[in-house]
PDB file of C-alpha atoms in Angstrom:
ATOM      1  CA  MET C   1     101.601 153.326  54.997  1.00 45.00           C
ATOM      2  CA  GLU C   2     104.087 150.259  54.642  1.00 45.00           C
ATOM      3  CA  LYS C   3     100.996 148.620  57.492  1.00 45.00           C
ATOM      4  CA  ARG C   4      98.385 149.042  55.044  1.00 44.00           C
ATOM      5  CA  THR C   5     100.248 147.724  52.099  1.00 46.00           C
ATOM      6  CA  ASP C   6     100.952 144.325  54.129  1.00 48.00           C
ATOM      7  CA  CYS C   7      97.734 143.828  55.038  1.00 44.00           C
ATOM      8  CA  MET C   8      96.998 144.019  51.244  1.00 45.00           C
ATOM      9  CA  ASP C   9      99.451 142.575  49.900  1.00 48.00           C
ATOM     10  CA  TRP C  10      98.082 139.424  51.591  1.00 41.00           C
ATOM     11  CA  LYS C  11      94.676 139.605  52.144  1.00 43.00           C
ATOM     12  CA  LEU C  12      95.193 139.731  48.110  1.00 40.00           C
ATOM     13  CA  LYS C  13      97.434 137.350  48.365  1.00 45.00           C
ATOM     14  CA  GLY C  14      94.858 134.765  49.931  1.00 45.00           C
ATOM     15  CA  SER C  15      92.792 135.478  47.326  1.00 43.00           C
ATOM     16  CA  THR C  16      94.703 135.209  44.520  1.00 42.00           C
ATOM     17  CA  GLN C  17      95.140 131.583  45.581  1.00 44.00           C
ATOM     18  CA  ARG C  18      91.613 130.971  46.175  1.00 43.00           C
ATOM     19  CA  THR C  19      90.633 131.821  42.343  1.00 39.00           C
ATOM     20  CA  GLU C  20      93.356 129.157  41.225  1.00 42.00           C
ATOM     21  CA  SER C  21      92.275 126.674  42.649  1.00 41.00           C
ATOM     22  CA  PRO C  22      91.060 123.263  40.365  1.00 42.00           C
ATOM     23  CA  MET C  23      87.650 124.157  41.225  1.00 41.00           C
ATOM     24  CA  LEU C  24      87.226 127.812  39.439  1.00 38.00           C
ATOM     25  CA  GLN C  25      89.279 126.294  36.847  1.00 43.00           C
ATOM     26  CA  GLY C  26      87.524 123.848  35.510  1.00 42.00           C
ATOM     27  CA  GLN C  27      84.334 126.266  35.000  1.00 42.00           C
ATOM     28  CA  GLU C  28      82.831 127.450  31.921  1.00 43.00           C
ATOM     29  CA  GLY C  29      83.777 130.811  30.827  1.00 44.00           C
ATOM     30  CA  GLY C  30      80.366 133.028  31.635  1.00 47.00           C
ATOM     31  CA  ALA C  31      80.177 131.298  34.895  1.00 45.00           C
ATOM     32  CA  GLU C  32      84.413 132.820  35.767  1.00 46.00           C
ATOM     33  CA  ASP C  33      82.799 136.099  34.601  1.00 49.00           C
ATOM     34  CA  THR C  34      80.462 135.793  37.357  1.00 47.00           C
ATOM     35  CA  GLU C  35      83.339 134.843  39.607  1.00 47.00           C
ATOM     36  CA  ALA C  36      85.389 137.653  37.960  1.00 47.00           C
ATOM     37  CA  ASP C  37      82.842 140.067  39.200  1.00 53.00           C
ATOM     38  CA  GLU C  38      81.763 138.971  42.402  1.00 49.00           C
ATOM     39  CA  LEU C  39      86.282 139.069  43.022  1.00 45.00           C
ATOM     40  CA  SER C  40      86.499 142.476  41.936  1.00 51.00           C
ATOM     41  CA  GLU C  41      83.972 143.147  44.629  1.00 52.00           C
ATOM     42  CA  SER C  42      85.259 140.871  46.816  1.00 48.00           C
ATOM     43  CA  PHE C  43      89.069 142.665  47.254  1.00 47.00           C
ATOM     44  CA  GLN C  44      86.276 146.198  47.132  1.00 52.00           C
ATOM     45  CA  LEU C  45      85.053 145.188  50.462  1.00 47.00           C
ATOM     46  CA  LEU C  46      88.619 143.729  51.314  1.00 45.00           C
ATOM     47  CA  GLN C  47      90.155 146.765  50.917  1.00 50.00           C
ATOM     48  CA  ILE C  48      88.112 148.281  53.369  1.00 48.00           C
ATOM     49  CA  ASP C  49      87.877 146.131  55.784  1.00 47.00           C
ATOM     50  CA  VAL C  50      91.891 146.322  56.085  1.00 43.00           C
ATOM     51  CA  ALA C  51      91.763 150.077  56.328  1.00 48.00           C
ATOM     52  CA  CYS C  52      90.283 149.793  58.609  1.00 48.00           C
ATOM     53  CA  GLU C  53      92.000 147.342  60.813  1.00 46.00           C
ATOM     54  CA  CYS C  54      95.115 149.447  60.177  1.00 47.00           C
ATOM     55  CA  GLN C  55      93.879 152.805  61.254  1.00 50.00           C
ATOM     56  CA  GLU C  56      92.459 151.087  64.546  1.00 46.00           C
ATOM     57  CA  ARG C  57      95.883 149.671  64.963  1.00 47.00           C
ATOM     58  CA  GLU C  58      97.685 153.211  64.354  1.00 46.00           C
ATOM     59  CA  THR C  59      94.905 154.369  67.170  1.00 47.00           C
ATOM     60  CA  LEU C  60      96.654 152.555  69.369  1.00 48.00           C
ATOM     61  CA  PRO C  61      98.851 153.894  72.150  1.00 49.00           C
ATOM     62  CA  THR C  62     102.614 153.439  72.176  1.00 47.00           C
ATOM     63  CA  GLY C  63     102.664 150.786  74.391  1.00 49.00           C
ATOM     64  CA  GLY C  64     100.647 148.609  72.292  1.00 49.00           C
ATOM     65  CA  THR C  65      98.138 148.006  74.825  1.00 49.00           C
ATOM     66  CA  PRO C  66      94.685 147.189  73.922  1.00 54.00           C
ATOM     67  CA  TRP C  67      91.916 150.286  74.421  1.00 58.00           C
ATOM     68  CA  SER C  68      89.000 149.075  76.769  1.00 63.00           C
ATOM     69  CA  SER C  69      86.403 151.759  78.538  1.00 80.00           C
ATOM     70  CA  LYS C  70      85.839 152.291  81.994  1.00 82.00           C
ATOM     71  CA  ASN C  71      83.210 150.106  82.398  1.00 84.00           C
ATOM     72  CA  VAL C  72      85.277 146.969  80.973  1.00 82.00           C
ATOM     73  CA  GLN C  73      88.446 148.514  84.077  1.00 85.00           C
ATOM     74  CA  ARG C  74      85.788 149.141  86.487  1.00 84.00           C
ATOM     75  CA  LYS C  75      84.412 145.153  86.159  1.00 83.00           C
ATOM     76  CA  GLN C  76      88.009 143.904  85.684  1.00 86.00           C
ATOM     77  CA  ARG C  77      88.946 145.837  89.347  1.00 87.00           C
ATOM     78  CA  HIS C  78      85.453 143.957  90.416  1.00 88.00           C
ATOM     79  CA  TRP C  79      86.983 140.510  89.163  1.00 86.00           C
ATOM     80  CA  GLU C  80      89.978 140.589  90.589  1.00 89.00           C
ATOM     81  CA  LYS C  81      89.224 141.705  94.313  1.00 89.00           C
ATOM     82  CA  ILE C  82      86.240 138.517  93.993  1.00 89.00           C
ATOM     83  CA  ILE C  83      89.755 136.175  93.017  1.00 89.00           C
ATOM     84  CA  ALA C  84      91.151 137.902  96.118  1.00 90.00           C
ATOM     85  CA  ALA C  85      88.982 137.216  98.607  1.00 90.00           C
ATOM     86  CA  ARG C  86      88.126 133.690  97.550  1.00 88.00           C
ATOM     87  CA  LYS C  87      91.783 133.259  98.211  1.00 89.00           C
ATOM     88  CA  SER C  88      92.384 134.704 101.326  1.00 90.00           C
ATOM     89  CA  LYS C  89      88.971 132.539 102.216  1.00 88.00           C
ATOM     90  CA  ARG C  90      90.873 129.934 101.496  1.00 87.00           C
ATOM     91  CA  LYS C  91      93.762 130.032 103.124  1.00 88.00           C
ATOM     92  CA  GLN C  92      92.097 131.154 106.593  1.00 88.00           C
ATOM     93  CA  GLU C  93      89.952 127.699 106.428  1.00 86.00           C
ATOM     94  CA  LYS C  94      93.026 126.043 106.131  1.00 84.00           C
ATOM     95  CA  GLU C  95      94.172 127.546 108.805  1.00 86.00           C
ATOM     96  CA  ARG C  96      91.458 127.595 110.609  1.00 85.00           C
ATOM     97  CA  LYS C  97      91.143 123.557 110.388  1.00 80.00           C
ATOM     98  CA  LYS C  98      94.892 122.831 111.084  1.00 81.00           C
ATOM     99  CA  ALA C  99      94.634 124.753 114.286  1.00 82.00           C
ATOM    100  CA  ASN C 100      91.222 122.632 115.219  1.00 77.00           C
ATOM    101  CA  ARG C 101      93.502 119.597 113.908  1.00 74.00           C
ATOM    102  CA  ALA C 102      95.847 120.973 117.271  1.00 77.00           C
ATOM    103  CA  GLU C 103      93.923 121.477 119.631  1.00 74.00           C
ATOM    104  CA  ASN C 104      92.117 118.291 119.092  1.00 72.00           C
ATOM    105  CA  PRO C 105      94.538 115.194 117.816  1.00 67.00           C
ATOM    106  CA  GLY C 106      92.254 112.934 118.638  1.00 60.00           C
ATOM    107  CA  VAL C 107      89.145 113.345 116.085  1.00 54.00           C
ATOM    108  CA  CYS C 108      89.245 111.886 112.612  1.00 54.00           C
ATOM    109  CA  THR C 109      89.963 114.016 110.137  1.00 53.00           C
ATOM    110  CA  GLN C 110      87.143 114.543 107.274  1.00 62.00           C
ATOM    111  CA  HIS C 111      86.785 111.821 105.469  1.00 66.00           C
ATOM    112  CA  SER C 112      86.752 111.798 101.477  1.00 73.00           C
ATOM    113  CA  LYS C 113      83.620 111.617  99.261  1.00 75.00           C
ATOM    114  CA  ARG C 114      84.735 108.779  97.151  1.00 80.00           C
ATOM    115  CA  PHE C 115      85.236 107.164 101.095  1.00 80.00           C
ATOM    116  CA  LEU C 116      81.974 108.207 102.362  1.00 77.00           C
ATOM    117  CA  LYS C 117      80.546 107.089  98.694  1.00 80.00           C
ATOM    118  CA  ALA C 118      82.092 103.294 100.045  1.00 83.00           C
ATOM    119  CA  LEU C 119      81.021 103.338 103.717  1.00 81.00           C
ATOM    120  CA  THR C 120      76.636 104.762 103.398  1.00 83.00           C
ATOM    121  CA  LYS C 121      77.033 101.432 100.327  1.00 83.00           C
ATOM    122  CA  GLU C 122      78.355  98.793 102.426  1.00 86.00           C
ATOM    123  CA  LYS C 123      75.601  99.914 104.661  1.00 86.00           C
ATOM    124  CA  LEU C 124      72.507  99.395 102.137  1.00 87.00           C
ATOM    125  CA  LEU C 125      74.298  96.180 101.577  1.00 84.00           C
ATOM    126  CA  GLU C 126      74.301  95.112 105.008  1.00 89.00           C
ATOM    127  CA  ALA C 127      70.624  96.162 105.882  1.00 87.00           C
ATOM    128  CA  ARG C 128      69.538  93.821 103.021  1.00 88.00           C
ATOM    129  CA  HIS C 129      70.650  91.239 105.834  1.00 86.00           C
ATOM    130  CA  SER C 130      70.094  92.450 108.659  1.00 87.00           C
ATOM    131  CA  GLY C 131      67.469  95.594 108.664  1.00 87.00           C
ATOM    132  CA  PRO C 132      64.058  96.231 108.500  1.00 94.00           C
ATOM    133  CA  ARG C 133      62.405  95.208 105.154  1.00 95.00           C
ATOM    134  CA  LEU C 134      60.020  98.375 103.328  1.00 96.00           C
ATOM    135  CA  CYS C 135      58.628  97.460 100.183  1.00 97.00           C
ATOM    136  CA  ILE C 136      57.047  99.505  97.739  1.00 96.00           C
ATOM    137  CA  ASP C 137      54.397  98.228  95.513  1.00 95.00           C
ATOM    138  CA  LEU C 138      53.836  99.938  92.426  1.00 93.00           C
ATOM    139  CA  SER C 139      52.093  97.962  90.926  1.00 90.00           C
ATOM    140  CA  MET C 140      49.168 100.152  90.916  1.00 86.00           C
ATOM    141  CA  THR C 141      50.588 102.763  88.388  1.00 84.00           C
ATOM    142  CA  ASP C 142      48.037 101.649  85.186  1.00 80.00           C
ATOM    143  CA  HIS C 143      45.886 103.923  85.705  1.00 76.00           C
ATOM    144  CA  MET C 144      48.227 107.274  86.636  1.00 85.00           C
ATOM    145  CA  SER C 145      48.957 109.600  84.410  1.00 88.00           C
ATOM    146  CA  LYS C 146      52.379 111.638  83.520  1.00 88.00           C
ATOM    147  CA  LYS C 147      52.391 114.075  86.465  1.00 90.00           C
ATOM    148  CA  GLU C 148      51.590 111.323  88.530  1.00 91.00           C
ATOM    149  CA  MET C 149      54.198 108.626  87.356  1.00 91.00           C
ATOM    150  CA  SER C 150      57.120 111.896  87.588  1.00 92.00           C
ATOM    151  CA  ARG C 151      55.456 113.726  91.432  1.00 93.00           C
ATOM    152  CA  LEU C 152      56.067 109.083  92.470  1.00 94.00           C
ATOM    153  CA  ALA C 153      59.215 108.709  90.173  1.00 94.00           C
ATOM    154  CA  GLY C 154      60.475 112.438  92.773  1.00 94.00           C
ATOM    155  CA  GLN C 155      59.670 110.427  96.117  1.00 94.00           C
ATOM    156  CA  ILE C 156      60.997 107.491  95.380  1.00 95.00           C
ATOM    157  CA  ARG C 157      64.460 109.209  94.663  1.00 94.00           C
ATOM    158  CA  ARG C 158      63.618 111.036  98.266  1.00 95.00           C
ATOM    159  CA  LEU C 159      63.000 108.254  99.646  1.00 96.00           C
ATOM    160  CA  TYR C 160      66.075 106.346  98.508  1.00 94.00           C
ATOM    161  CA  GLY C 161      68.227 109.426  99.844  1.00 93.00           C
ATOM    162  CA  SER C 162      66.632 109.390 103.277  1.00 94.00           C
ATOM    163  CA  ASN C 163      67.425 105.689 103.635  1.00 94.00           C
ATOM    164  CA  LYS C 164      71.327 106.465 102.177  1.00 92.00           C
ATOM    165  CA  ARG C 165      71.658 109.269 104.743  1.00 92.00           C
ATOM    166  CA  ALA C 166      70.023 106.983 107.507  1.00 91.00           C
ATOM    167  CA  ASP C 167      72.573 105.806 110.430  1.00 90.00           C
ATOM    168  CA  ARG C 168      69.812 101.890 110.356  1.00 92.00           C
ATOM    169  CA  PRO C 169      69.154 101.783 106.814  1.00 94.00           C
ATOM    170  CA  PHE C 170      66.278  99.953 105.595  1.00 96.00           C
ATOM    171  CA  TRP C 171      66.462  97.001 101.880  1.00 95.00           C
ATOM    172  CA  ILE C 172      63.751  98.584 100.419  1.00 95.00           C
ATOM    173  CA  CYS C 173      62.277  96.296  97.166  1.00 96.00           C
ATOM    174  CA  LEU C 174      60.233  97.917  94.618  1.00 96.00           C
ATOM    175  CA  THR C 175      57.986  95.138  93.721  1.00 95.00           C
ATOM    176  CA  GLY C 176      55.836  94.780  90.366  1.00 93.00           C
ATOM    177  CA  PHE C 177      57.993  97.282  88.703  1.00 93.00           C
ATOM    178  CA  THR C 178      59.131  96.280  85.211  1.00 88.00           C
ATOM    179  CA  ALA C 179      61.824  97.622  83.269  1.00 86.00           C
ATOM    180  CA  ALA C 180      60.349  98.527  80.101  1.00 86.00           C
ATOM    181  CA  SER C 181      57.055 100.255  82.044  1.00 90.00           C
ATOM    182  CA  PRO C 182      56.254 104.375  81.753  1.00 91.00           C
ATOM    183  CA  LEU C 183      57.257 104.543  85.341  1.00 92.00           C
ATOM    184  CA  TYR C 184      61.000 103.289  85.445  1.00 92.00           C
ATOM    185  CA  GLU C 185      61.360 104.965  82.045  1.00 92.00           C
ATOM    186  CA  GLU C 186      60.771 108.390  84.814  1.00 92.00           C
ATOM    187  CA  CYS C 187      62.563 107.073  87.372  1.00 93.00           C
ATOM    188  CA  LEU C 188      65.404 107.403  84.703  1.00 92.00           C
ATOM    189  CA  ARG C 189      64.597 110.617  83.134  1.00 91.00           C
ATOM    190  CA  MET C 190      64.698 111.891  87.144  1.00 88.00           C
ATOM    191  CA  ASN C 191      66.719 110.253  88.809  1.00 87.00           C
ATOM    192  CA  ASP C 192      70.304 110.534  88.329  1.00 83.00           C
ATOM    193  CA  GLY C 193      71.573 107.540  88.473  1.00 87.00           C
ATOM    194  CA  PHE C 194      68.757 105.789  89.442  1.00 90.00           C
ATOM    195  CA  SER C 195      69.988 101.929  87.929  1.00 87.00           C
ATOM    196  CA  SER C 196      72.822 102.232  90.384  1.00 88.00           C
ATOM    197  CA  TYR C 197      70.973 102.176  93.756  1.00 91.00           C
ATOM    198  CA  GLN C 198      70.982  99.792  96.735  1.00 90.00           C
ATOM    199  CA  LEU C 199      67.513  98.525  96.243  1.00 92.00           C
ATOM    200  CA  ASP C 200      65.722  95.264  94.507  1.00 93.00           C
ATOM    201  CA  ILE C 201      63.486  95.605  91.689  1.00 93.00           C
ATOM    202  CA  THR C 202      61.555  93.027  90.598  1.00 94.00           C
ATOM    203  CA  GLU C 203      58.418  91.898  88.202  1.00 94.00           C
ATOM    204  CA  GLU C 204      57.662  89.828  91.313  1.00 94.00           C
ATOM    205  CA  ASP C 205      53.510  91.315  93.143  1.00 92.00           C
ATOM    206  CA  CYS C 206      54.835  91.992  96.939  1.00 94.00           C
ATOM    207  CA  PHE C 207      52.268  88.774  97.183  1.00 95.00           C
ATOM    208  CA  SER C 208      53.883  86.477  95.591  1.00 93.00           C
ATOM    209  CA  LEU C 209      57.733  87.767  96.676  1.00 94.00           C
ATOM    210  CA  PHE C 210      57.321  87.448 100.459  1.00 94.00           C
ATOM    211  CA  PRO C 211      55.387  85.311 102.777  1.00 95.00           C
ATOM    212  CA  LEU C 212      51.647  86.443 103.516  1.00 95.00           C
ATOM    213  CA  GLU C 213      52.502  86.308 106.896  1.00 95.00           C
ATOM    214  CA  SER C 214      54.958  88.341 106.743  1.00 96.00           C
ATOM    215  CA  LEU C 215      53.516  91.274 104.949  1.00 97.00           C
ATOM    216  CA  VAL C 216      52.148  94.225 107.072  1.00 97.00           C
ATOM    217  CA  TYR C 217      50.440  96.488 104.486  1.00 97.00           C
ATOM    218  CA  LEU C 218      50.571 100.156 105.746  1.00 96.00           C
ATOM    219  CA  THR C 219      47.020 101.997 105.341  1.00 93.00           C
ATOM    220  CA  PRO C 220      45.860 105.312 106.234  1.00 90.00           C
ATOM    221  CA  ASP C 221      42.560 103.071 106.856  1.00 91.00           C
ATOM    222  CA  SER C 222      43.385 100.118 108.944  1.00 93.00           C
ATOM    223  CA  GLU C 223      42.162  99.854 112.115  1.00 93.00           C
ATOM    224  CA  HIS C 224      44.732  98.812 114.118  1.00 94.00           C
ATOM    225  CA  ALA C 225      48.110 101.340 114.806  1.00 95.00           C
ATOM    226  CA  LEU C 226      51.749  99.929 113.906  1.00 96.00           C
ATOM    227  CA  GLU C 227      53.222  99.967 117.617  1.00 95.00           C
ATOM    228  CA  ASP C 228      56.764  99.189 116.681  1.00 95.00           C
ATOM    229  CA  VAL C 229      59.370  98.035 113.427  1.00 95.00           C
ATOM    230  CA  ASP C 230      59.707  94.165 114.078  1.00 94.00           C
ATOM    231  CA  LEU C 231      63.054  92.798 112.231  1.00 94.00           C
ATOM    232  CA  ASN C 232      61.040  89.927 111.302  1.00 93.00           C
ATOM    233  CA  LYS C 233      57.727  91.851 109.128  1.00 95.00           C
ATOM    234  CA  VAL C 234      58.493  93.623 105.838  1.00 96.00           C
ATOM    235  CA  TYR C 235      56.339  96.472 105.564  1.00 97.00           C
ATOM    236  CA  VAL C 236      54.895  97.096 102.591  1.00 97.00           C
ATOM    237  CA  LEU C 237      54.150 100.889 101.213  1.00 95.00           C
ATOM    238  CA  GLY C 238      51.117 101.697  98.352  1.00 92.00           C
ATOM    239  CA  GLY C 239      53.178 103.549  95.493  1.00 90.00           C
ATOM    240  CA  LEU C 240      50.774 105.733  94.100  1.00 85.00           C
ATOM    241  CA  VAL C 241      50.087 109.290  93.653  1.00 84.00           C
ATOM    242  CA  ASP C 242      46.338 109.653  92.573  1.00 68.00           C
ATOM    243  CA  GLU C 243      45.289 112.578  92.468  1.00 58.00           C
ATOM    244  CA  SER C 244      41.429 111.947  92.579  1.00 55.00           C
ATOM    245  CA  ILE C 245      41.795 110.594  95.858  1.00 56.00           C
ATOM    246  CA  GLN C 246      39.644 107.025  95.439  1.00 66.00           C
ATOM    247  CA  LYS C 247      39.683 106.206  99.401  1.00 74.00           C
ATOM    248  CA  LYS C 248      40.784 102.681 100.489  1.00 84.00           C
ATOM    249  CA  VAL C 249      42.586 101.135  97.720  1.00 87.00           C
ATOM    250  CA  THR C 250      45.354  99.697  99.379  1.00 89.00           C
ATOM    251  CA  PHE C 251      43.413  98.979 101.816  1.00 91.00           C
ATOM    252  CA  GLN C 252      41.296  97.101  99.329  1.00 92.00           C
ATOM    253  CA  LYS C 253      44.461  95.104  98.187  1.00 92.00           C
ATOM    254  CA  ALA C 254      45.271  94.112 101.205  1.00 93.00           C
ATOM    255  CA  GLN C 255      42.359  92.892 102.388  1.00 93.00           C
ATOM    256  CA  GLU C 256      41.998  90.435  99.040  1.00 94.00           C
ATOM    257  CA  HIS C 257      45.569  88.863  99.870  1.00 94.00           C
ATOM    258  CA  SER C 258      44.426  88.599 104.024  1.00 95.00           C
ATOM    259  CA  VAL C 259      47.460  90.415 104.516  1.00 95.00           C
ATOM    260  CA  LYS C 260      47.530  92.090 107.801  1.00 96.00           C
ATOM    261  CA  THR C 261      46.877  96.217 107.738  1.00 96.00           C
ATOM    262  CA  ALA C 262      48.344  98.913 110.081  1.00 96.00           C
ATOM    263  CA  ARG C 263      48.530 103.133 109.771  1.00 95.00           C
ATOM    264  CA  LEU C 264      50.349 105.424 112.185  1.00 95.00           C
ATOM    265  CA  PRO C 265      49.797 106.449 115.275  1.00 95.00           C
ATOM    266  CA  ILE C 266      48.326 109.920 113.884  1.00 92.00           C
ATOM    267  CA  GLN C 267      45.625 109.851 115.809  1.00 91.00           C
ATOM    268  CA  GLU C 268      47.131 108.684 119.207  1.00 92.00           C
ATOM    269  CA  TYR C 269      50.153 110.854 119.698  1.00 92.00           C
ATOM    270  CA  MET C 270      48.712 113.786 116.970  1.00 90.00           C
ATOM    271  CA  VAL C 271      45.277 116.537 117.582  1.00 90.00           C
ATOM    272  CA  ARG C 272      43.586 118.144 114.558  1.00 86.00           C
ATOM    273  CA  ARG C 273      44.754 122.211 114.446  1.00 85.00           C
ATOM    274  CA  PRO C 274      42.031 124.602 113.569  1.00 84.00           C
ATOM    275  CA  ASN C 275      43.028 125.823 109.950  1.00 82.00           C
ATOM    276  CA  GLY C 276      40.724 128.487 107.746  1.00 75.00           C
ATOM    277  CA  LYS C 277      39.936 125.421 105.483  1.00 79.00           C
ATOM    278  CA  ASN C 278      39.803 122.543 107.751  1.00 78.00           C
ATOM    279  CA  TYR C 279      41.941 120.486 105.959  1.00 81.00           C
ATOM    280  CA  HIS C 280      43.158 117.562 107.688  1.00 83.00           C
ATOM    281  CA  SER C 281      44.790 114.335 106.335  1.00 83.00           C
ATOM    282  CA  GLU C 282      46.873 111.353 106.838  1.00 85.00           C
ATOM    283  CA  ILE C 283      47.158 110.775 104.017  1.00 86.00           C
ATOM    284  CA  LEU C 284      51.523 111.330 103.219  1.00 90.00           C
ATOM    285  CA  ALA C 285      53.413 110.694 100.700  1.00 91.00           C
ATOM    286  CA  ILE C 286      55.836 107.364 100.873  1.00 94.00           C
ATOM    287  CA  ASN C 287      59.010 109.328 101.042  1.00 95.00           C
ATOM    288  CA  GLN C 288      57.281 110.906 104.578  1.00 94.00           C
ATOM    289  CA  VAL C 289      56.098 107.421 105.919  1.00 95.00           C
ATOM    290  CA  PHE C 290      59.753 106.546 104.829  1.00 96.00           C
ATOM    291  CA  ASP C 291      60.862 109.356 106.848  1.00 96.00           C
ATOM    292  CA  ILE C 292      58.769 108.508 110.006  1.00 96.00           C
ATOM    293  CA  LEU C 293      59.240 104.482 110.043  1.00 96.00           C
ATOM    294  CA  SER C 294      63.510 105.992 110.220  1.00 96.00           C
ATOM    295  CA  THR C 295      63.462 108.212 113.080  1.00 96.00           C
ATOM    296  CA  TYR C 296      61.119 105.824 114.548  1.00 96.00           C
ATOM    297  CA  PHE C 297      63.555 102.915 114.610  1.00 95.00           C
ATOM    298  CA  ASP C 298      66.282 104.767 114.972  1.00 94.00           C
ATOM    299  CA  THR C 299      65.174 107.300 117.859  1.00 94.00           C
ATOM    300  CA  HIS C 300      61.892 105.092 118.970  1.00 95.00           C
ATOM    301  CA  ASN C 301      60.010 107.668 119.763  1.00 95.00           C
ATOM    302  CA  TRP C 302      56.857 108.221 117.717  1.00 95.00           C
ATOM    303  CA  PRO C 303      56.033 111.219 118.828  1.00 94.00           C
ATOM    304  CA  LYS C 304      59.958 112.667 117.342  1.00 94.00           C
ATOM    305  CA  ALA C 305      59.122 110.843 114.376  1.00 95.00           C
ATOM    306  CA  LEU C 306      55.876 111.725 113.396  1.00 94.00           C
ATOM    307  CA  LYS C 307      56.953 115.082 114.019  1.00 92.00           C
ATOM    308  CA  LYS C 308      59.822 114.736 111.216  1.00 90.00           C
ATOM    309  CA  GLY C 309      57.099 113.655 108.738  1.00 90.00           C
ATOM    310  CA  VAL C 310      53.878 114.738 108.898  1.00 91.00           C
ATOM    311  CA  SER C 311      54.290 118.015 107.834  1.00 86.00           C
ATOM    312  CA  PRO C 312      52.084 121.240 109.223  1.00 83.00           C
ATOM    313  CA  GLY C 313      50.160 120.908 105.790  1.00 84.00           C
ATOM    314  CA  LYS C 314      48.580 118.153 106.649  1.00 87.00           C
ATOM    315  CA  GLY C 315      46.060 119.975 110.020  1.00 82.00           C
ATOM    316  CA  TYR C 316      47.978 118.054 112.836  1.00 87.00           C
ATOM    317  CA  VAL C 317      50.200 118.376 115.490  1.00 88.00           C
ATOM    318  CA  LEU C 318      51.495 116.841 118.191  1.00 90.00           C
ATOM    319  CA  GLN C 319      49.976 116.175 121.784  1.00 86.00           C
ATOM    320  CA  SER C 320      52.409 117.533 123.740  1.00 73.00           C
ATOM    321  CA  PRO C 321      54.219 120.841 121.977  1.00 61.00           C
ATOM    322  CA  ASP C 322      57.580 120.116 123.647  1.00 59.00           C
ATOM    323  CA  GLU C 323      57.462 117.107 122.096  1.00 57.00           C
TER     324      GLU C 323
END
């Protein structure tokens, strides 16, 4: 009973202090009567709440430990087992790495993320001066839908990610690309850290930015198959995601500027695979084309490069299954 009385005194004391606040003292007489009625009802509720709280405390075990259900106790034991297993796994991993370093003293230790990030940045900056150059022509996005722009922004992200992982990266330039365009906003929304990408972004068109004789526009409609990746050339990919499949858009644009065109050597190294839909296409996303170029530049092996970039859904397979 003493605990219950203490609880009541504390609750009532706090309520009494609130009734003596300057706000309540400044009210008119009618409002005071209403406040008094409300306070009376509040006191009754407080008495019920305090009685329940004190009753719950009286039912606790003598040790003062709160009671919990068997389900809660089971979950607690399960969580403790998970924590213990994780600690044991971390300990075993540390011991394994320590033993590996002792057996292979000449092998370099794993680098930190900061070091790897700095190394990647250095490689990308070096590619600006000595690596092959790839231009993404983004001057054809005016007639693209928002969905198509979102897909193109995703392709740019994947292309840049592949270039970061490459041993011999390309230098990438996004031309015809304005900061006020919907595509730029979509790239910022979808691509984390897009504003800090190690590449060139310019509003200029690729045909005015580079000498025309140095450009090679890659398009599946070209009659000439690409034979090699030349460091003296600038390879151009049309940044176009067109669900309506307008034919020869990039090819016609290259012809208008008298620029050399080339296609990937899919026909030379791959054959059509029979499928239920009788579907065969040489139209690839820009990140798929880049994967082919990057792999070939690293290996000088077209079958290996085409296998990496041409997905089975395109309906083509390598002529030799051993490649």
